[in-house]
XYZ file of N, CA and C in Angstrom:
234
model
N 0.848 -1.181 0.000
C 0.000 0.000 0.000
C 0.887 1.235 0.000
N 0.636 2.175 -0.880
C 1.420 3.409 -0.853
C 1.098 4.223 0.391
N 1.966 5.196 0.680
C 1.749 6.034 1.851
C 0.415 6.747 1.789
N 0.006 7.162 0.605
C -1.286 7.823 0.478
C -2.034 7.226 -0.699
N -3.229 6.802 -0.475
C -4.080 6.238 -1.522
C -5.377 7.031 -1.512
N -5.563 7.938 -2.486
C -6.704 8.847 -2.430
C -8.062 8.167 -2.540
N -8.149 7.063 -3.272
C -9.455 6.425 -3.415
C -9.454 4.991 -2.921
N -8.493 4.216 -3.269
C -8.413 2.836 -2.789
C -9.310 1.891 -3.570
N -9.126 1.800 -4.874
C -9.966 0.946 -5.718
C -9.708 -0.542 -5.481
N -8.478 -0.923 -5.161
C -8.157 -2.345 -4.990
C -8.966 -2.970 -3.856
N -9.084 -2.331 -2.684
C -9.946 -2.923 -1.655
C -11.395 -3.074 -2.121
N -11.900 -2.111 -2.872
C -13.276 -2.207 -3.373
C -13.428 -3.373 -4.347
N -12.419 -3.589 -5.183
C -12.466 -4.722 -6.113
C -12.479 -6.043 -5.350
N -11.662 -6.141 -4.318
C -11.641 -7.360 -3.506
C -12.984 -7.565 -2.818
N -13.513 -6.495 -2.233
C -14.788 -6.597 -1.530
C -15.913 -6.979 -2.489
N -15.873 -6.504 -3.727
C -16.887 -6.859 -4.723
C -16.891 -8.361 -4.994
N -15.745 -8.994 -4.778
C -15.615 -10.446 -4.964
C -15.782 -11.202 -3.650
N -16.251 -10.518 -2.618
C -16.466 -11.104 -1.287
C -15.167 -11.592 -0.654
N -14.071 -10.886 -0.940
C -12.771 -11.201 -0.349
C -12.496 -10.190 0.759
N -12.254 -10.650 1.989
C -11.961 -9.707 3.066
C -10.651 -8.974 2.799
N -10.547 -7.764 3.323
C -9.420 -6.882 3.029
C -8.594 -6.628 4.284
N -7.277 -6.619 4.115
C -6.356 -6.111 5.128
C -5.592 -4.986 4.450
N -5.681 -3.788 5.008
C -5.051 -2.622 4.384
C -4.517 -1.685 5.453
N -3.600 -0.826 5.028
C -3.118 0.214 5.938
C -4.196 1.281 6.111
N -4.237 1.840 7.281
C -5.231 2.861 7.634
C -4.780 4.218 7.096
N -4.842 4.361 5.779
C -4.428 5.603 5.118
C -5.434 5.971 4.036
N -5.526 7.246 3.751
C -6.298 7.763 2.624
C -7.657 7.141 2.419
N -7.914 6.749 1.174
C -9.210 6.217 0.788
C -9.570 4.887 1.415
N -8.586 4.164 1.930
C -8.894 2.895 2.590
C -9.833 3.120 3.768
N -9.690 4.240 4.441
C -10.572 4.545 5.576
C -12.024 4.686 5.137
N -12.217 5.131 3.907
C -13.573 5.312 3.396
C -14.172 4.015 2.867
N -13.337 3.122 2.386
C -13.875 1.909 1.767
C -13.916 0.704 2.699
N -12.947 0.559 3.586
C -12.875 -0.609 4.466
C -13.401 -0.238 5.850
N -14.417 -0.953 6.294
C -14.942 -0.759 7.648
C -14.201 -1.733 8.565
N -13.336 -1.198 9.425
C -12.482 -2.041 10.264
C -13.312 -2.992 11.118
N -12.939 -4.262 11.049
C -13.576 -5.359 11.771
C -15.024 -5.614 11.331
N -15.361 -5.090 10.138
C -16.669 -5.393 9.560
C -16.514 -5.922 8.136
N -15.703 -5.252 7.329
C -15.452 -5.729 5.965
C -13.996 -6.155 5.791
N -13.209 -5.988 6.810
C -11.786 -6.315 6.763
C -11.080 -5.688 7.939
N -9.790 -5.507 7.793
C -8.988 -4.931 8.863
C -8.174 -3.774 8.331
N -8.136 -2.705 9.119
C -7.256 -1.568 8.863
C -6.179 -1.584 9.929
N -4.934 -1.477 9.506
C -3.823 -1.482 10.450
C -3.012 -0.210 10.264
N -2.361 0.254 11.337
C -1.562 1.475 11.227
C -0.456 1.325 10.180
N -0.248 2.384 9.432
C 0.802 2.393 8.419
C 2.155 2.102 9.066
N 2.898 1.192 8.478
C 4.236 0.881 8.964
C 4.280 -0.102 10.118
N 3.132 -0.537 10.609
C 3.089 -1.465 11.744
C 3.047 -2.902 11.218
N 4.221 -3.416 10.899
C 4.322 -4.749 10.317
C 3.761 -5.831 11.230
N 4.025 -5.797 12.547
C 3.432 -6.817 13.414
C 1.894 -6.788 13.389
N 1.297 -5.598 13.328
C -0.169 -5.502 13.271
C -0.693 -6.053 11.950
N 0.021 -5.777 10.872
C -0.364 -6.296 9.561
C -0.318 -7.825 9.569
N 0.768 -8.371 10.080
C 0.913 -9.827 10.144
C -0.161 -10.447 11.026
N -0.461 -9.816 12.148
C -1.490 -10.336 13.056
C -2.862 -10.335 12.390
N -3.170 -9.278 11.648
C -4.464 -9.199 10.966
C -4.592 -10.309 9.921
N -3.530 -10.552 9.180
C -3.553 -11.624 8.180
C -3.689 -12.978 8.864
N -2.921 -13.200 9.939
C -3.010 -14.465 10.680
C -4.419 -14.687 11.209
N -5.023 -13.632 11.754
C -6.385 -13.751 12.288
C -7.359 -14.209 11.205
N -7.250 -13.615 10.022
C -8.147 -14.010 8.929
C -7.869 -15.436 8.458
N -6.602 -15.785 8.357
C -6.259 -17.138 7.922
C -6.735 -18.187 8.920
N -6.835 -17.800 10.176
C -7.216 -18.738 11.224
C -8.706 -18.876 11.455
N -9.517 -18.111 10.739
C -10.953 -18.158 11.007
C -11.775 -18.097 9.719
N -12.272 -19.256 9.305
C -13.155 -19.292 8.133
C -14.386 -18.422 8.363
N -14.916 -18.474 9.562
C -16.130 -17.717 9.884
C -15.910 -16.219 9.698
N -14.792 -15.704 10.214
C -14.496 -14.275 10.082
C -14.286 -13.901 8.621
N -13.566 -14.727 7.885
C -13.365 -14.449 6.455
C -14.694 -14.378 5.722
N -15.577 -15.318 5.980
C -16.890 -15.300 5.317
C -17.699 -14.076 5.726
N -17.680 -13.756 7.018
C -18.452 -12.606 7.511
C -17.938 -11.306 6.900
N -16.619 -11.093 6.931
C -16.045 -9.884 6.340
C -16.295 -9.845 4.829
N -16.148 -10.994 4.169
C -16.356 -11.049 2.728
C -17.782 -10.701 2.339
N -18.742 -11.263 3.046
C -20.155 -10.978 2.770
C -20.471 -9.514 3.030
N -19.992 -8.998 4.149
C -20.245 -7.589 4.490
C -19.577 -6.657 3.482
N -18.395 -7.022 3.021
C -17.703 -6.198 2.034
C -18.453 -6.146 0.717
N -18.949 -7.288 0.278
C -19.715 -7.319 -0.974
C -20.976 -6.472 -0.844
N -21.674 -6.609 0.268
C -22.881 -5.804 0.488
C -22.549 -4.316 0.482
N -21.430 -3.964 1.085
C -21.021 -2.553 1.130
C -20.771 -2.003 -0.277
N -20.058 -2.764 -1.092
C -19.755 -2.311 -2.452
C -21.034 -2.169 -3.275
N -21.949 -3.087 -3.110
C -23.189 -3.039 -3.892
C -24.075 -1.856 -3.526
N -23.846 -1.263 -2.357
C -24.663 -0.116 -1.941
C -23.983 1.220 -2.210
N -22.774 1.198 -2.758
C -22.075 2.458 -3.044
C -22.652 3.143 -4.263
């Protein structure tokens, strides 16, 4: 993720496919990703937080499905 992402189209594309998102909490990602609802937002540069968010998703089918479904619903209402 770049330091500043004005719109954040990649998370929206993933969410449209019901794929949960892990992204840095910068720019447009804040507008597209609802933290702990459609994916995870982690502080920029916080590698341990990024790794933990990915591990959490990999460890829970239920959370992945829930975030994926919520993300798709969010994109369809934009």
